[in-house]
Coordinates of C-alpha atoms in Angstrom, one line a residue:
X579 CA -29.9 -3.5 -8.8
X580 CA -29.1 -5.0 -5.4
X581 CA -31.0 -7.3 -3.1
X582 CA -30.7 -7.3 0.7
X583 CA -32.9 -10.3 1.3
X584 CA -31.6 -13.2 3.3
X585 CA -32.8 -16.5 4.8
X586 CA -34.1 -16.7 8.3
X587 CA -35.1 -20.2 9.4
X588 CA -37.4 -19.1 12.2
X589 CA -39.5 -17.2 9.7
X590 CA -39.9 -20.3 7.6
X591 CA -39.7 -19.7 3.8
X592 CA -41.5 -16.3 3.8
X593 CA -38.2 -14.3 3.8
X594 CA -37.1 -16.1 0.6
X595 CA -39.6 -14.1 -1.4
X596 CA -39.1 -10.7 0.4
X597 CA -36.7 -8.3 -1.2
X598 CA -35.8 -4.8 -0.5
X599 CA -34.2 -3.8 -3.8
X600 CA -33.0 -0.5 -5.1
X601 CA -33.6 0.2 -8.8
X602 CA -31.9 2.8 -10.9
X603 CA -34.3 5.4 -12.3
X604 CA -33.9 6.4 -15.9
X605 CA -32.7 9.9 -16.6
X606 CA -34.6 10.3 -19.9
X607 CA -38.1 9.6 -21.1
X608 CA -39.7 9.3 -24.5
X609 CA -43.0 11.0 -25.4
X610 CA -44.1 10.4 -29.0
X611 CA -41.0 10.4 -31.1
X612 CA -39.0 13.0 -29.2
X613 CA -36.7 12.4 -26.3
X614 CA -37.0 14.7 -23.3
X615 CA -34.2 15.1 -20.8
X616 CA -35.4 15.2 -17.2
X617 CA -34.3 18.1 -15.0
X618 CA -33.4 18.0 -11.3
X619 CA -36.2 19.3 -9.1
X620 CA -35.7 22.6 -7.2
X621 CA -35.4 22.2 -3.4
X622 CA -38.6 24.3 -3.0
X623 CA -40.5 22.0 -5.3
X624 CA -39.3 19.0 -3.3
X625 CA -40.5 20.7 -0.1
X626 CA -44.0 21.3 -1.7
X627 CA -44.1 17.7 -3.0
X628 CA -43.3 16.4 0.5
X629 CA -46.1 18.2 2.1
X630 CA -48.7 17.3 -0.6
X631 CA -47.5 13.6 -0.6
X632 CA -47.7 13.3 3.1
X633 CA -51.2 14.9 3.1
X634 CA -52.2 12.5 0.2
X635 CA -51.1 9.4 2.3
X636 CA -52.8 10.7 5.5
X637 CA -56.1 11.9 4.0
X638 CA -56.6 9.0 1.6
X639 CA -55.2 6.4 4.0
X640 CA -52.6 5.2 1.6
X641 CA -49.3 3.5 2.6
X642 CA -46.2 5.8 2.4
X643 CA -44.5 3.1 0.2
X644 CA -47.0 4.0 -2.6
X645 CA -44.5 6.6 -3.8
X646 CA -42.0 3.8 -4.5
X647 CA -44.4 2.1 -6.9
X648 CA -43.6 2.1 -10.6
X649 CA -47.2 2.9 -11.5
X650 CA -47.4 5.9 -9.1
X651 CA -44.2 7.3 -10.5
X652 CA -45.2 6.8 -14.1
X653 CA -48.5 8.6 -13.4
X654 CA -46.8 11.5 -11.6
X655 CA -44.3 11.9 -14.4
X656 CA -47.1 11.9 -17.0
X657 CA -48.9 14.6 -15.1
X658 CA -45.7 16.7 -15.1
X659 CA -45.3 16.3 -18.9
X660 CA -49.0 17.2 -19.5
X661 CA -48.6 20.4 -17.5
X662 CA -45.4 21.2 -19.3
X663 CA -47.0 20.7 -22.7
X664 CA -50.6 22.0 -22.2
X665 CA -50.2 24.4 -19.3
X666 CA -52.3 24.5 -16.2
X667 CA -55.0 21.7 -16.7
X668 CA -57.9 21.2 -14.4
X669 CA -57.2 17.8 -12.7
X670 CA -60.9 17.1 -12.3
X671 CA -61.2 17.2 -16.1
X672 CA -58.1 15.1 -16.7
X673 CA -58.5 12.2 -14.3
X674 CA -60.5 9.2 -15.5
X675 CA -63.7 7.9 -13.9
X676 CA -63.1 4.7 -11.8
X677 CA -65.6 2.7 -13.8
X678 CA -63.7 3.5 -17.0
X679 CA -60.5 2.5 -15.3
X680 CA -62.1 -0.8 -14.2
X681 CA -63.3 -1.5 -17.7
X682 CA -59.8 -0.8 -19.1
X683 CA -58.3 -3.2 -16.6
X684 CA -60.7 -5.9 -17.7
X685 CA -59.7 -5.3 -21.4
X686 CA -56.0 -5.5 -20.5
X687 CA -56.6 -8.7 -18.5
X688 CA -58.5 -10.3 -21.4
X689 CA -55.7 -9.3 -23.7
X690 CA -53.1 -10.8 -21.4
X691 CA -55.0 -14.0 -21.0
X692 CA -55.3 -14.4 -24.8
X693 CA -51.5 -14.1 -25.0
X694 CA -50.6 -16.2 -21.9
X695 CA -53.1 -19.1 -22.1
X696 CA -51.8 -20.5 -25.4
X697 CA -48.3 -20.6 -24.0
X698 CA -49.6 -22.4 -20.9
X699 CA -51.4 -24.9 -23.1
X700 CA -48.3 -25.5 -25.2
X701 CA -46.2 -26.0 -22.1
X702 CA -48.7 -28.5 -20.7
X703 CA -48.7 -30.5 -23.9
X704 CA -44.8 -30.6 -23.8
X705 CA -44.8 -31.6 -20.1
X706 CA -43.0 -28.4 -19.3
X707 CA -45.6 -26.8 -17.0
X708 CA -45.3 -26.5 -13.3
X709 CA -47.6 -24.9 -10.7
X710 CA -47.0 -24.1 -7.1
X711 CA -49.9 -24.4 -4.7
X712 CA -50.1 -23.2 -1.1
X713 CA -53.3 -23.2 1.1
X714 CA -53.5 -20.5 3.8
X715 CA -56.0 -18.4 5.6
X716 CA -56.0 -14.6 6.1
X717 CA -55.7 -13.6 9.7
X718 CA -58.2 -10.7 9.4
X719 CA -61.0 -12.1 7.3
X720 CA -60.3 -15.8 8.0
X721 CA -60.8 -16.4 4.3
X722 CA -59.1 -19.4 2.8
X723 CA -56.9 -18.7 -0.2
X724 CA -55.1 -20.9 -2.7
X725 CA -53.7 -18.4 -5.2
X726 CA -57.4 -17.5 -5.8
X727 CA -60.0 -17.2 -3.0
X728 CA -61.3 -20.7 -2.0
X729 CA -65.1 -20.9 -2.0
X730 CA -66.5 -20.0 1.3
X731 CA -68.5 -22.5 3.3
X732 CA -66.9 -25.6 1.7
X733 CA -64.8 -28.0 3.8
X734 CA -61.1 -27.9 2.8
X735 CA -60.9 -31.7 2.2
X736 CA -59.1 -33.5 -0.6
X737 CA -62.2 -33.8 -2.8
X738 CA -63.2 -30.1 -2.7
X739 CA -59.6 -29.0 -3.2
X740 CA -59.2 -31.4 -6.2
X741 CA -62.4 -30.0 -7.8
X742 CA -61.2 -26.4 -7.2
X743 CA -57.8 -27.1 -8.8
X744 CA -59.4 -28.8 -11.7
X745 CA -61.7 -25.9 -12.3
X746 CA -58.8 -23.4 -12.3
X747 CA -56.7 -25.5 -14.6
X748 CA -59.6 -26.0 -17.0
X749 CA -60.2 -22.3 -17.3
X750 CA -56.7 -22.1 -18.7
X751 CA -57.5 -24.5 -21.5
X752 CA -56.0 -27.7 -20.0
X753 CA -58.3 -30.8 -20.0
X754 CA -58.3 -33.7 -17.6
X755 CA -56.1 -35.8 -19.8
X756 CA -53.4 -33.1 -19.8
X757 CA -53.5 -32.8 -16.1
X758 CA -50.9 -35.6 -15.8
X759 CA -48.5 -33.3 -17.7
X760 CA -48.6 -30.6 -15.0
X761 CA -46.2 -30.7 -12.1
X762 CA -47.6 -29.4 -8.9
X763 CA -45.1 -28.2 -6.3
X764 CA -46.4 -28.0 -2.8
X765 CA -45.4 -28.3 0.9
X766 CA -46.3 -31.2 3.1
X767 CA -49.9 -30.1 3.9
X768 CA -51.9 -33.3 4.2
X769 CA -55.1 -32.1 2.4
X770 CA -53.1 -30.9 -0.6
X771 CA -51.1 -34.2 -0.8
X772 CA -54.3 -36.2 -0.8
X773 CA -55.9 -33.9 -3.4
X774 CA -53.0 -34.3 -5.8
X775 CA -52.3 -38.0 -5.2
X776 CA -53.5 -38.9 -8.7
X777 CA -51.4 -36.3 -10.4
X778 CA -47.7 -35.4 -10.7
X779 CA -46.6 -33.8 -7.4
X780 CA -43.2 -32.7 -6.2
X781 CA -42.3 -31.7 -2.7
X782 CA -41.0 -28.1 -2.5
X783 CA -37.2 -28.2 -1.9
X784 CA -37.3 -24.8 -0.1
X785 CA -39.6 -26.3 2.6
X786 CA -37.4 -29.4 2.7
X787 CA -34.3 -27.4 3.1
X788 CA -36.0 -25.2 5.7
X789 CA -36.7 -28.2 7.9
X790 CA -33.2 -29.5 7.6
X791 CA -31.8 -26.0 8.3
X792 CA -34.0 -25.6 11.4
X793 CA -32.6 -28.9 12.8
X794 CA -29.0 -27.9 12.0
X795 CA -29.4 -24.5 13.7
X796 CA -31.2 -25.8 16.8
X797 CA -30.6 -29.5 17.4
X798 CA -27.9 -30.9 19.7
X799 CA -25.1 -32.9 18.1
X800 CA -26.7 -36.2 19.2
X801 CA -29.8 -35.2 17.2
X802 CA -28.0 -35.1 13.9
X803 CA -28.5 -38.8 13.1
X804 CA -30.2 -39.1 9.7
X805 CA -29.4 -35.6 8.6
X806 CA -26.9 -34.8 5.8
X807 CA -23.5 -34.7 7.4
X808 CA -22.5 -31.8 5.1
X809 CA -24.9 -29.5 6.9
X810 CA -23.2 -30.1 10.2
X811 CA -19.7 -29.9 8.6
X812 CA -20.4 -26.5 7.0
X813 CA -22.0 -25.1 10.2
X814 CA -19.0 -26.2 12.3
X815 CA -16.6 -24.7 9.7
X816 CA -18.5 -21.4 10.0
X817 CA -18.2 -21.5 13.8
X818 CA -14.4 -22.0 13.4
X819 CA -14.2 -18.9 11.2
X820 CA -16.1 -16.8 13.7
X821 CA -13.9 -18.2 16.5
X822 CA -10.8 -17.1 14.6
X823 CA -12.3 -13.6 14.0
X824 CA -13.2 -13.2 17.7
X825 CA -9.6 -14.0 18.8
X826 CA -8.3 -11.6 16.1
X827 CA -10.7 -8.9 17.4
X828 CA -9.1 -9.1 20.9
X829 CA -5.7 -8.1 19.6
X830 CA -4.9 -4.5 18.9
X831 CA -3.7 -5.1 15.3
X832 CA -6.7 -7.3 14.5
X833 CA -9.2 -4.8 15.9
X834 CA -7.7 -2.2 13.6
X835 CA -8.0 -4.3 10.5
X836 CA -11.6 -5.3 11.4
X837 CA -12.4 -1.6 11.8
X838 CA -10.9 -0.7 8.4
X839 CA -13.0 -3.4 6.7
X840 CA -16.1 -2.2 8.5
X841 CA -16.9 -5.7 9.7
X842 CA -19.7 -5.6 12.2
X843 CA -20.1 -8.6 14.6
X844 CA -23.5 -9.9 15.7
X845 CA -24.7 -9.1 19.3
X846 CA -24.9 -12.8 20.2
X847 CA -23.0 -15.8 18.7
X848 CA -25.4 -18.7 18.2
X849 CA -25.0 -21.3 15.5
X850 CA -27.5 -19.6 13.3
X851 CA -26.1 -16.1 13.9
X852 CA -22.7 -17.4 12.9
X853 CA -24.0 -18.8 9.6
X854 CA -25.9 -15.6 8.8
X855 CA -22.9 -13.4 9.8
X856 CA -20.4 -15.3 7.5
X857 CA -22.9 -15.6 4.6
X858 CA -23.6 -11.8 4.7
X859 CA -20.0 -10.7 5.2
X860 CA -18.0 -13.4 3.3
X861 CA -15.9 -11.1 1.3
X862 CA -15.1 -8.8 4.2
X863 CA -14.1 -11.7 6.4
X864 CA -11.8 -13.1 3.7
X865 CA -10.2 -9.6 3.4
X866 CA -9.7 -9.4 7.2
X867 CA -8.0 -12.8 7.4
X868 CA -5.7 -12.1 4.5
X869 CA -4.7 -8.7 5.8
X870 CA -4.1 -10.1 9.3
X871 CA -1.9 -12.9 8.0
X872 CA 0.2 -10.6 5.8
X873 CA 0.6 -8.1 8.6
X874 CA 1.6 -10.8 11.1
X875 CA 4.2 -12.2 8.7
X876 CA 5.7 -8.7 8.1
X877 CA 5.9 -8.1 11.9
X878 CA 7.6 -11.4 12.5
X879 CA 10.1 -10.9 9.8
X880 CA 10.8 -7.4 11.1
X881 CA 11.4 -8.8 14.6
X882 CA 13.7 -11.5 13.1
X883 CA 15.9 -9.0 11.3
X884 CA 16.0 -6.7 14.4
X885 CA 17.2 -9.7 16.5
X886 CA 14.2 -9.5 18.9
X887 CA 14.5 -13.1 20.1
X888 CA 12.0 -12.7 22.9
X889 CA 9.3 -11.5 20.5
X890 CA 10.1 -14.4 18.1
X891 CA 9.8 -17.1 20.7
X892 CA 6.6 -15.7 22.2
X893 CA 5.0 -15.5 18.7
X894 CA 6.1 -19.0 17.7
X895 CA 4.8 -20.5 21.0
X896 CA 1.4 -18.9 20.5
X897 CA 1.4 -20.2 16.9
X898 CA 2.3 -23.7 18.0
X899 CA -0.6 -23.7 20.5
X900 CA -3.0 -22.5 17.8
X901 CA -1.9 -25.3 15.5
X902 CA -2.6 -27.8 18.2
X903 CA -6.0 -26.4 19.0
X904 CA -7.1 -26.4 15.4
X905 CA -6.5 -30.1 15.0
X906 CA -3.2 -30.3 13.2
X907 CA -0.3 -32.3 14.5
X908 CA 1.7 -29.9 16.7
X909 CA 4.8 -28.8 15.0
X910 CA 4.2 -30.6 11.7
X911 CA 2.8 -27.7 9.6
X912 CA 5.8 -25.3 10.4
X913 CA 8.8 -27.6 10.7
X914 CA 11.5 -24.9 10.1
X915 CA 9.8 -22.0 11.9
X916 CA 8.7 -24.0 15.0
X917 CA 12.2 -25.0 15.7
X918 CA 12.7 -21.4 16.9
X919 CA 10.7 -22.3 20.1
X920 CA 13.4 -24.8 20.9
X921 CA 16.3 -22.3 20.7
X922 CA 18.0 -21.2 23.9
X923 CA 18.9 -17.6 24.3
X924 CA 22.6 -18.5 24.5
X925 CA 22.7 -20.5 21.3
X926 CA 23.8 -17.7 19.1
X927 CA 25.1 -19.8 16.2
X928 CA 21.8 -21.7 15.8
X929 CA 19.8 -18.5 16.0
X930 CA 22.0 -17.0 13.3
X931 CA 21.4 -20.1 11.1
X932 CA 17.7 -19.8 11.6
X933 CA 17.7 -16.1 10.8
X934 CA 19.6 -16.8 7.6
X935 CA 17.3 -19.6 6.6
X936 CA 14.1 -17.6 7.2
X937 CA 15.5 -14.5 5.6
X938 CA 16.4 -16.4 2.4
X939 CA 13.1 -18.2 2.3
X940 CA 10.6 -15.5 3.0
X941 CA 8.3 -16.9 0.3
X942 CA 8.1 -20.3 2.0
X943 CA 7.3 -18.8 5.3
X944 CA 4.5 -16.6 4.0
X945 CA 3.1 -19.7 2.2
X946 CA 3.0 -21.6 5.4
X947 CA 1.2 -18.9 7.3
X948 CA -1.4 -18.5 4.6
X949 CA -1.9 -22.3 4.3
X950 CA -2.5 -22.6 8.1
X951 CA -5.0 -19.7 8.2
X952 CA -7.0 -21.0 5.3
X953 CA -7.1 -24.5 6.7
X954 CA -8.1 -23.2 10.2
X955 CA -10.8 -20.9 8.8
X956 CA -12.7 -23.2 6.5
X957 CA -11.2 -26.7 5.8
X958 CA -10.0 -28.1 9.2
X959 CA -13.3 -30.0 9.9
X960 CA -13.2 -31.5 6.4
X961 CA -9.7 -32.6 7.0
X962 CA -10.7 -34.3 10.2
X963 CA -13.7 -36.0 8.6
X964 CA -11.5 -37.5 5.8
X965 CA -8.7 -38.6 8.2
X966 CA -6.1 -37.0 5.9
X967 CA -5.0 -34.2 8.1
X968 CA -1.6 -35.7 9.1
X969 CA -0.9 -37.0 5.6
X970 CA -1.7 -33.6 4.0
X971 CA 0.4 -31.6 6.3
X972 CA 3.2 -34.1 5.8
X973 CA 3.1 -33.7 2.1
X974 CA 3.0 -29.9 2.4
X975 CA 6.0 -30.2 4.8
X976 CA 7.9 -32.2 2.2
X977 CA 7.2 -29.8 -0.5
X978 CA 8.2 -26.8 1.6
X979 CA 11.4 -28.5 2.8
X980 CA 12.2 -29.4 -0.8
X981 CA 11.7 -25.8 -2.0
X982 CA 13.9 -24.5 0.9
X983 CA 16.6 -27.1 0.2
X984 CA 17.0 -26.2 -3.5
X985 CA 16.8 -22.5 -2.8
X986 CA 19.8 -22.8 -0.6
X987 CA 21.6 -24.9 -3.2
X988 CA 23.6 -23.4 -6.0
X989 CA 21.8 -22.5 -9.2
X990 CA 22.0 -25.1 -12.0
X991 CA 22.7 -28.1 -9.8
X992 CA 20.4 -31.1 -9.4
X993 CA 17.8 -29.5 -11.6
X994 CA 16.6 -32.9 -13.0
X995 CA 16.4 -34.4 -9.5
X996 CA 14.5 -31.2 -8.3
X997 CA 11.9 -31.4 -11.0
X998 CA 11.4 -35.1 -10.5
X999 CA 10.8 -34.8 -6.7
X1000 CA 8.6 -31.8 -7.2
X1001 CA 6.4 -33.6 -9.7
X1002 CA 6.1 -36.6 -7.3
X1003 CA 5.1 -34.4 -4.3
X1004 CA 2.7 -32.3 -6.4
X1005 CA 1.0 -35.5 -7.5
X1006 CA 0.7 -36.8 -3.9
X1007 CA -0.6 -33.4 -2.8
X1008 CA -3.3 -33.2 -5.5
X1009 CA -4.4 -36.8 -4.8
X1010 CA -4.9 -35.9 -1.2
X1011 CA -6.7 -32.8 -2.2
X1012 CA -9.2 -34.9 -4.0
X1013 CA -10.0 -36.7 -0.8
X1014 CA -10.0 -33.4 1.1
X1015 CA -12.7 -31.9 -1.1
X1016 CA -14.9 -35.0 -1.2
X1017 CA -17.4 -33.7 1.4
X1018 CA -17.9 -30.6 -0.7
X1019 CA -18.3 -32.7 -3.8
X1020 CA -21.0 -34.8 -2.1
X1021 CA -22.8 -31.7 -0.9
X1022 CA -22.7 -30.3 -4.5
X1023 CA -24.1 -33.6 -5.9
X1024 CA -26.9 -33.7 -3.4
X1025 CA -27.8 -30.1 -4.2
X1026 CA -28.1 -31.0 -7.9
X1027 CA -29.9 -34.3 -7.2
X1028 CA -32.6 -32.6 -5.1
X1029 CA -32.6 -29.4 -7.3
X1030 CA -32.4 -27.5 -4.0
X1031 CA -31.0 -24.3 -5.4
X1032 CA -32.1 -22.4 -2.3
X1033 CA -29.5 -24.4 -0.3
X1034 CA -26.9 -21.7 -0.7
X1035 CA -24.2 -22.9 1.8
X1036 CA -22.5 -25.4 -0.6
X1037 CA -22.4 -22.8 -3.3
X1038 CA -21.1 -20.2 -0.9
X1039 CA -18.4 -22.6 0.3
X1040 CA -17.4 -23.5 -3.3
X1041 CA -17.1 -20.0 -4.6
X1042 CA -15.5 -18.9 -1.3
X1043 CA -12.8 -21.5 -1.6
X1044 CA -12.2 -20.5 -5.2
X1045 CA -11.7 -16.9 -4.1
X1046 CA -9.4 -18.0 -1.3
X1047 CA -7.1 -19.5 -4.0
X1048 CA -7.1 -16.6 -6.4
X1049 CA -3.8 -15.1 -7.4
X1050 CA -2.7 -11.9 -5.9
X1051 CA -0.1 -9.4 -7.2
X1052 CA 1.1 -8.8 -3.7
X1053 CA 1.9 -12.5 -3.0
X1054 CA 5.1 -14.3 -4.0
X1055 CA 5.1 -16.6 -7.1
X1056 CA 5.2 -19.8 -5.1
X1057 CA 2.0 -18.9 -3.3
X1058 CA 0.2 -18.1 -6.5
X1059 CA 1.5 -21.3 -8.0
X1060 CA 0.0 -23.4 -5.1
X1061 CA -3.3 -21.4 -5.2
X1062 CA -3.6 -22.0 -8.9
X1063 CA -3.1 -25.8 -8.5
X1064 CA -5.6 -26.0 -5.7
X1065 CA -8.1 -23.9 -7.6
X1066 CA -7.7 -26.1 -10.7
X1067 CA -8.1 -29.3 -8.6
X1068 CA -11.2 -27.9 -6.8
X1069 CA -12.9 -27.2 -10.2
X1070 CA -12.1 -30.7 -11.3
X1071 CA -13.5 -32.4 -8.2
X1072 CA -16.6 -30.3 -7.6
X1073 CA -18.9 -29.9 -10.6
X1074 CA -21.6 -27.2 -10.5
X1075 CA -24.3 -27.8 -13.1
X1076 CA -25.6 -25.1 -15.5
X1077 CA -28.9 -24.8 -13.6
X1078 CA -27.2 -24.1 -10.3
X1079 CA -24.8 -21.6 -11.9
X1080 CA -27.7 -19.8 -13.6
X1081 CA -29.5 -19.8 -10.3
X1082 CA -26.5 -18.3 -8.5
X1083 CA -26.3 -15.7 -11.2
X1084 CA -30.0 -14.7 -11.3
X1085 CA -31.5 -15.5 -7.9
X1086 CA -31.6 -12.4 -5.7
X1087 CA -30.5 -14.5 -2.7
X1088 CA -27.3 -15.3 -4.6
X1089 CA -26.5 -11.9 -6.0
X1090 CA -24.2 -10.9 -3.2
X1091 CA -22.0 -13.7 -4.3
X1092 CA -22.1 -13.0 -8.0
X1093 CA -18.9 -11.1 -7.8
X1094 CA -17.2 -14.3 -6.9
X1095 CA -17.8 -15.7 -10.4
X1096 CA -14.9 -15.2 -12.7
X1097 CA -15.3 -13.1 -15.8
X1098 CA -15.2 -16.3 -17.9
X1099 CA -18.0 -17.9 -15.8
X1100 CA -20.1 -14.8 -16.1
X1101 CA -19.7 -14.7 -19.8
X1102 CA -20.5 -18.4 -20.0
X1103 CA -23.7 -18.0 -18.0
X1104 CA -24.6 -15.0 -20.2
X1105 CA -24.1 -17.3 -23.2
X1106 CA -26.6 -19.8 -21.8
X1107 CA -29.2 -17.1 -21.3
X1108 CA -28.5 -15.7 -24.8
X1109 CA -28.9 -19.2 -26.3
X1110 CA -32.3 -19.5 -24.6
X1111 CA -33.4 -16.2 -26.1
X1112 CA -32.3 -17.4 -29.5
X1113 CA -34.3 -20.5 -29.1
X1114 CA -37.4 -18.5 -28.0
X1115 CA -37.1 -16.4 -31.2
X1116 CA -36.7 -19.5 -33.3
X1117 CA -39.8 -21.0 -31.7
X1118 CA -41.9 -17.9 -32.3
X1119 CA -44.4 -18.2 -35.2
X1120 CA -43.5 -16.5 -38.4
X1121 CA -45.8 -13.5 -39.0
X1122 CA -46.7 -12.5 -42.6
X1123 CA -45.3 -9.2 -43.8
X1124 CA -48.1 -6.7 -44.2
X1125 CA -46.3 -5.1 -47.1
X1126 CA -46.2 -8.3 -49.1
X1127 CA -48.9 -8.9 -51.7
X1128 CA -51.7 -11.1 -50.4
X1129 CA -50.7 -10.8 -46.7
X1130 CA -54.2 -10.1 -45.5
X1131 CA -53.9 -12.0 -42.3
X1132 CA -56.0 -15.0 -43.5
X1133 CA -53.0 -17.2 -43.9
X1134 CA -50.5 -17.6 -41.1
X1135 CA -47.5 -19.8 -40.6
X1136 CA -47.9 -22.5 -38.0
X1137 CA -45.6 -22.2 -35.1
X1138 CA -42.7 -24.7 -35.0
X1139 CA -43.0 -27.5 -32.4
X1140 CA -41.5 -26.5 -29.0
X1141 CA -38.0 -27.7 -28.3
X1142 CA -36.9 -29.6 -25.3
X1143 CA -36.0 -27.4 -22.4
X1144 CA -32.3 -26.8 -22.0
X1145 CA -32.5 -26.5 -18.2
X1146 CA -33.6 -29.0 -15.7
X1147 CA -36.7 -28.0 -13.6
X1148 CA -35.9 -26.7 -10.2
X1149 CA -37.5 -24.7 -7.4
X1150 CA -36.2 -21.3 -6.5
X1151 CA -38.0 -18.2 -5.3
X1152 CA -36.9 -15.2 -7.4
X1153 CA -39.3 -12.4 -6.4
X1154 CA -42.5 -12.3 -4.5
X1155 CA -44.4 -11.7 -7.7
X1156 CA -43.2 -14.8 -9.5
X1157 CA -44.5 -18.3 -9.5
X1158 CA -42.5 -21.5 -9.4
X1159 CA -41.8 -22.7 -13.0
X1160 CA -39.2 -24.7 -14.7
X1161 CA -36.0 -22.8 -15.2
X1162 CA -36.6 -22.4 -19.0
X1163 CA -40.2 -21.1 -18.5
X1164 CA -39.2 -18.8 -15.8
X1165 CA -36.4 -17.2 -17.8
X1166 CA -38.8 -16.8 -20.6
X1167 CA -41.1 -14.8 -18.4
X1168 CA -38.2 -12.9 -16.9
X1169 CA -36.5 -12.0 -20.2
X1170 CA -39.3 -11.8 -22.8
X1171 CA -39.8 -8.1 -22.6
X1172 CA -38.0 -6.8 -25.8
X1173 CA -35.1 -4.5 -25.1
X1174 CA -33.1 -4.5 -28.3
X1175 CA -30.7 -7.2 -29.5
X1176 CA -27.5 -8.1 -27.9
X1177 CA -24.4 -7.1 -29.9
X1178 CA -22.2 -10.2 -30.0
X1179 CA -19.2 -8.0 -30.7
X1180 CA -19.6 -6.1 -27.5
X1181 CA -16.4 -6.4 -25.5
X1182 CA -18.5 -6.2 -22.3
X1183 CA -21.3 -8.8 -22.8
X1184 CA -22.7 -8.3 -19.3
X1185 CA -23.7 -4.7 -20.0
X1186 CA -26.6 -5.9 -22.2
X1187 CA -27.7 -8.2 -19.4
X1188 CA -27.5 -5.4 -16.8
X1189 CA -29.7 -3.2 -18.9
X1190 CA -32.3 -6.0 -19.2
X1191 CA -32.1 -6.7 -15.5
X1192 CA -33.7 -3.3 -14.9
X1193 CA -37.0 -4.8 -16.2
X1194 CA -37.5 -6.6 -12.9
X1195 CA -39.7 -3.9 -11.5
X1196 CA -42.2 -4.5 -14.3
X1197 CA -42.6 -8.0 -13.1
X1198 CA -44.8 -6.7 -10.3
X1199 CA -47.7 -7.0 -12.7
X1200 CA -47.4 -10.8 -12.6
X1201 CA -48.8 -10.6 -9.1
X1202 CA -52.2 -9.8 -10.7
X1203 CA -51.9 -12.5 -13.4
X1204 CA -54.2 -15.0 -11.6
X1205 CA -56.6 -12.6 -10.1
X1206 CA -59.9 -11.5 -11.6
X1207 CA -60.6 -7.8 -11.6
X1208 CA -63.4 -6.5 -9.4

């Protein structure tokens, strides 16, 4: 299942709950105890179905999207099975009277309430119940709505709203004393704030982040006083990435790579369009930059071996200018390579020495190119903000020069001195990386402190950096060594809580970045979800066995007291059908449908989770949970 939803600040938070998802359709169906394999429809049958469906939508004034509904498909499939089993049946004799259907819906609703209300009451007693409230008016009918229709004719003041909320909560078996245990999550609407001033109320982090996001995308730099500096830092970093890509697109080689990766640029480059573009195409952008860097390195080395001095000088001059534009000290990041720009055409011996040096240290050169590109694309603004840009490049320079020196030395000489100096420089480099990643660490801590799991930019940056430092079989060992050290240090500096990792794994708005999680992290998150399911089974009341003597249903085992939630409450919009609950309660609703037990010996633990994920479409019924049938 995939989600194409994304956040647009000018549409407020509405787009956070709008998802256009594709769901795999099962190829088999069970009727009774026998399994029936579904056949592919003949093209003539498809043509007839198209005509009848179009006529159905036009004559009965139904939306064409009705054919995508799970209920419509289930009904159509049942009718096909009935025709196959009983022959040609009169549809007027088969279809049920609307009044009978309405009565059946009422029975189902009462049955669902009898099951759900005790869970709500138990959650309220344990202070684990949250409710989201929003007051709005329909444009067509001008009817005020707050989950349920607000009484017509009543002023929408704090007193009437409080009475209305109390009535709805009381209908679910929660008295006034337990109202203090319910957490109400709302936006900043004044009437709602006054109505809930005596109870537990939390401001919706999605709305708070939306306001900050609007300022970041629209405000001038002078208007950023008082806003989180990480928001401006991340937005500026994204603009730098887009700037590098635009320059790459203007070169023939870069345009070819961009075309191969099917990277489509936005029509206009505004601050918001840059953020959206990078967020939606993060993996493609990373692939384009890495391919461009490797291709440029190969071309430069080819020119070096062919003795094309003019091409080498032109390339290095352009590279030196790029280093200066991106905020590094000119000439410091590439000490050995940039000397090539100082070579005169007649200085043959020096050119020969440089060629020999570069040819024997190809690994060092490629490492330098990759380090520059990665810094320019995502970390240069953070380096500026911490003031460690010159120190960091100096340390990198020392390490690279040291590696080059000992590669030229004879094997077996000065090994002890080499290891000592390498350990010292590695320690200095890692200490400076701690300072370099401080802004990202602060952003991560703020996300966890405010439970703003909808603020996806820090998580995107975090997992994006981890991917940037992944090992590659096509890169030399020294590059993979440096990437491994930087990845390890980044994980030590930036801590992502369990709640945020689970949100990144389950939230549709994060699913495009799920592939950035390592297999170990995916398995770890799956383990947390499995532990929650085990706790749910342990908390369920023990039902008597009907086969046991005396098990007549008169005596039942009392349920065990509810355990403390394993996950901190947070606000995240999963699907348009779901309400805002604590993470534990929401996962219970999401995962409670039985689908067999997970085999702990399965070598692919995520396969069980992927099968369970197909149940998302059934969650559409939650939309009717708080509505009374007509």
